[in-house]
XYZ file of C-alpha atoms in Angstrom:
297
model
C -5.878 -18.485 8.301
C -8.166 -20.013 5.689
C -5.988 -20.416 2.605
C -9.115 -20.664 0.463
C -10.015 -17.080 1.354
C -6.565 -15.505 1.093
C -4.406 -14.718 -1.905
C -0.819 -13.813 -1.142
C 1.065 -11.284 -3.239
C 4.097 -9.032 -3.142
C 4.768 -5.512 -4.364
C 7.444 -4.754 -6.994
C 8.738 -1.812 -4.948
C 11.316 -4.124 -3.346
C 12.894 -4.625 -6.786
C 12.534 -1.117 -8.216
C 11.406 1.946 -6.271
C 8.853 4.102 -8.082
C 9.665 7.205 -6.019
C 13.444 6.781 -6.281
C 14.092 4.971 -9.582
C 17.823 4.728 -8.911
C 16.997 2.129 -6.256
C 16.849 -1.086 -8.248
C 17.374 0.562 -11.637
C 19.366 -2.514 -12.647
C 16.443 -4.888 -11.953
C 14.274 -5.699 -14.961
C 10.532 -6.335 -15.014
C 11.172 -9.936 -16.060
C 13.535 -10.531 -13.146
C 11.052 -8.970 -10.734
C 8.044 -11.082 -11.686
C 10.103 -14.250 -12.098
C 11.489 -13.897 -8.569
C 8.022 -13.146 -7.184
C 6.798 -16.447 -8.598
C 9.933 -18.289 -7.493
C 9.384 -17.079 -3.923
C 5.895 -18.610 -3.922
C 3.578 -15.622 -4.405
C 0.355 -15.691 -6.420
C 0.151 -12.056 -7.430
C 1.518 -8.555 -7.265
C 0.794 -4.885 -7.585
C 1.856 -2.706 -10.522
C 5.301 -1.109 -10.764
C 6.758 1.529 -13.054
C 8.587 -1.036 -15.211
C 5.468 -3.100 -15.930
C 4.351 -3.119 -19.593
C 1.471 -0.711 -20.241
C 0.068 -3.012 -22.931
C -2.336 -5.324 -21.104
C -1.819 -8.180 -23.579
C 1.943 -8.094 -23.075
C 1.581 -7.835 -19.307
C -0.985 -10.647 -19.141
C 1.256 -12.990 -21.111
C 4.251 -12.295 -18.871
C 2.217 -12.836 -15.697
C 0.323 -15.881 -16.979
C 3.596 -17.648 -17.748
C 4.562 -17.216 -14.106
C 1.168 -17.918 -12.540
C 0.749 -14.361 -11.263
C -2.224 -11.983 -11.120
C -2.536 -8.233 -10.617
C -4.082 -7.513 -7.222
C -4.157 -3.720 -7.065
C -2.509 -0.545 -8.290
C -1.650 2.686 -6.495
C -3.622 5.746 -7.616
C -2.394 9.224 -6.706
C -5.523 11.305 -6.154
C -5.480 15.098 -6.033
C -9.056 15.717 -4.932
C -8.047 18.805 -2.944
C -5.868 20.541 -5.531
C -6.929 19.485 -9.036
C -10.243 19.843 -10.887
C -12.442 16.849 -10.078
C -12.996 16.297 -13.795
C -9.275 15.604 -14.243
C -9.120 13.352 -11.182
C -12.085 11.361 -12.474
C -10.594 11.041 -15.965
C -7.291 9.718 -14.606
C -9.111 7.413 -12.196
C -11.340 5.933 -14.911
C -8.324 5.269 -17.140
C -6.584 3.379 -14.347
C -9.750 1.441 -13.495
C -10.042 0.417 -17.147
C -6.461 -0.888 -17.094
C -7.084 -2.812 -13.879
C -10.377 -4.233 -15.155
C -8.602 -5.488 -18.272
C -6.072 -7.190 -16.001
C -8.791 -8.829 -13.897
C -7.957 -6.837 -10.765
C -10.685 -6.002 -8.236
C -9.001 -3.235 -6.215
C -7.647 0.257 -6.848
C -5.646 1.802 -4.012
C -6.020 5.561 -3.765
C -3.826 7.877 -1.708
C -4.490 11.627 -1.594
C -1.280 13.304 -2.705
C -2.372 16.919 -2.345
C 0.078 18.521 0.112
C 1.923 15.202 0.459
C 5.537 15.315 1.638
C 6.238 11.608 1.101
C 8.105 12.319 -2.141
C 10.129 15.293 -0.887
C 13.718 14.247 -0.270
C 14.595 16.949 2.257
C 11.340 17.501 4.165
C 11.248 15.934 7.678
C 8.428 13.401 7.637
C 7.632 13.743 11.333
C 7.630 17.544 11.415
C 5.999 18.840 8.261
C 2.892 16.761 7.592
C -0.087 18.734 6.314
C -3.270 18.715 8.386
C -6.581 19.265 6.607
C -9.081 21.857 7.805
C -12.819 21.170 8.013
C -13.556 22.432 4.497
C -10.780 20.278 3.057
C -12.043 17.223 4.917
C -15.485 17.773 3.421
C -14.087 18.165 -0.108
C -11.842 15.127 0.348
C -14.641 12.861 1.606
C -17.072 13.911 -1.135
C -14.367 13.308 -3.735
C -13.567 9.864 -2.369
C -17.233 8.870 -2.308
C -17.469 9.997 -5.935
C -14.438 7.895 -6.918
C -15.971 4.979 -5.032
C -19.116 5.292 -7.123
C -17.067 5.237 -10.317
C -15.050 2.221 -9.193
C -18.228 0.326 -8.225
C -19.732 0.988 -11.643
C -16.680 -0.679 -13.206
C -16.688 -3.719 -10.939
C -13.726 -2.520 -8.868
C -13.493 -1.650 -5.168
C -11.855 1.600 -4.064
C -9.503 1.045 -1.119
C -7.701 3.910 0.598
C -3.995 3.689 1.414
C -3.188 5.666 4.581
C 0.470 6.664 4.263
C 3.272 8.482 6.071
C 3.635 12.112 5.029
C 0.124 12.424 3.600
C -3.140 13.977 4.770
C -4.364 10.622 6.108
C -1.611 9.132 8.254
C -2.761 8.721 11.863
C -5.449 6.588 13.478
C -7.402 9.762 14.246
C -7.314 10.776 10.583
C -8.362 7.284 9.532
C -11.296 7.547 11.982
C -12.464 10.816 10.505
C -12.079 9.548 6.947
C -14.053 6.393 7.664
C -16.789 8.368 9.439
C -17.184 10.700 6.461
C -17.241 8.073 3.707
C -19.882 5.539 2.690
C -19.139 1.875 3.496
C -20.643 0.718 0.207
C -18.358 3.051 -1.760
C -15.166 3.216 0.217
C -12.952 0.666 1.978
C -9.658 0.734 3.827
C -6.340 -0.538 2.566
C -4.867 -1.582 5.905
C -1.089 -1.090 6.071
C 0.685 -2.408 9.169
C 3.987 -0.654 8.519
C 2.691 2.886 8.072
C 0.681 2.698 11.294
C 3.649 1.286 13.221
C 5.955 3.927 11.720
C 3.942 6.810 13.172
C 3.454 5.087 16.536
C -0.212 4.108 16.153
C -1.946 1.066 17.623
C -2.191 -0.964 14.435
C -4.043 -3.856 16.062
C -6.717 -1.490 17.427
C -7.211 0.032 13.955
C -7.587 -3.456 12.505
C -10.163 -4.475 15.099
C -12.122 -1.263 14.622
C -12.381 -1.451 10.839
C -12.049 -5.181 10.127
C -15.362 -5.264 8.259
C -14.351 -2.326 6.026
C -10.856 -3.556 5.183
C -10.738 -4.773 1.577
C -6.980 -4.963 0.957
C -3.985 -5.563 3.233
C -0.336 -4.516 3.035
C 2.027 -6.563 5.189
C 4.933 -4.267 5.996
C 7.338 -4.350 8.933
C 9.591 -1.657 10.365
C 13.013 -1.409 11.943
C 12.263 0.762 15.012
C 15.865 1.876 15.474
C 15.841 3.337 11.968
C 12.465 5.027 12.509
C 13.888 6.567 15.679
C 16.841 7.856 13.663
C 14.451 9.373 11.121
C 12.657 11.174 13.939
C 15.787 12.290 15.793
C 17.703 13.463 12.735
C 14.633 14.992 11.063
C 14.937 12.852 7.968
C 12.416 12.677 5.158
C 10.272 9.677 4.300
C 12.504 8.886 1.306
C 15.678 9.207 3.368
C 14.117 6.797 5.854
C 13.520 4.289 3.067
C 17.163 4.545 2.026
C 18.231 4.023 5.631
C 16.128 0.845 5.895
C 13.103 1.940 7.922
C 10.933 -0.723 6.264
C 11.415 -4.447 5.930
C 9.382 -7.588 5.306
C 7.221 -9.386 7.894
C 9.357 -11.421 10.237
C 12.397 -9.149 9.928
C 11.234 -6.185 12.015
C 9.407 -5.541 15.293
C 5.766 -6.298 14.408
C 4.206 -9.508 15.692
C 1.863 -10.443 12.854
C 0.299 -13.456 14.596
C -2.491 -11.465 16.346
C -3.089 -9.503 13.128
C -3.536 -12.691 11.135
C -5.834 -14.043 13.858
C -7.978 -10.902 13.796
C -8.242 -10.903 10.012
C -9.231 -14.567 10.120
C -11.861 -13.958 12.837
C -13.368 -11.092 10.870
C -13.776 -13.320 7.822
C -11.366 -11.299 5.694
C -11.265 -12.512 2.120
C -8.893 -11.144 -0.493
C -5.290 -10.198 -1.042
C -2.532 -9.774 1.492
C 0.444 -8.075 -0.129
C 3.990 -8.022 1.213
C 5.166 -4.462 0.619
C 8.549 -3.359 1.909
C 10.484 -0.714 0.037
C 14.197 -1.168 0.660
C 17.430 -0.535 -1.206
C 17.855 -3.707 -3.298
C 21.634 -3.293 -3.040
C 21.326 -3.751 0.734
C 18.327 -6.105 0.856
C 18.307 -8.604 -1.995
C 14.671 -8.671 -3.185
C 14.484 -12.437 -3.747
C 16.116 -13.197 -0.397
C 13.655 -10.964 1.443
C 10.690 -12.250 -0.577
C 11.602 -15.791 0.473
C 12.049 -14.657 4.074
C 8.587 -13.047 4.083
C 6.948 -16.053 2.454
C 8.485 -18.428 4.983
C 7.376 -16.240 7.912
C 3.802 -16.006 6.623
C 3.701 -19.754 6.006
C 4.736 -20.431 9.596
C 2.699 -17.680 11.248
C -0.533 -17.544 9.229
C -0.405 -21.222 8.198
C -0.971 -20.372 4.534
């Protein structure tokens, strides 16, 4: 890949899990960002231990040569007043703009089961009806307009246990949203987890992908999640996710396709694991080495 077009980052969720704060509770913000830099990454996303004061956060990141690439935004377009969604979205865009970030990663959390500890992720996912799809798409286009007006690009994070999980749901979402307002956050691990053809999705939407999450899976653990009717969070604790080069995904054709499409922007290693079982620095180094060898960056 063209290293002049790609910035490589890593997500803090390997150090401290936002959904299950007991995972990595002992890891400090300073340790997290220091180890990110030590492993050879240029940037990161925002975790729950990051300082809310932009001046404090900037200083800590500048000392380590890191930038903020993106931040997760939980949207509730289907279940909350749009005025509230917009207010929360604008506040987060303002924070990201102050940090110099160019992406905000939305995920619709209405009816989501990803944060429910005892709900089987493969059996209980909510499926939107036609009216909900219409409301969802209009809401996302509206958020895209707001983001554009602030110099930020809205990217959508398809995710296990949410209303947009499968390739078919991604298709419908992309058909119903405006390319100038709405882009895809392409996540290898979530597509592999639910048995989708992740390379086909990449090829189909390469020109509308504006942010990339590099996540691998351990298929034997995913199979256990399915067989034993475990929740998404239980799957994380069991080790369903891992970093590129440690699971079953061959990233070489994905890197080739991104390169062919002219992709320019961030690629973020994101693999939520139990830090007590998977040392975050060790796995960050493992991912960086794999990407260096496979993507030549």
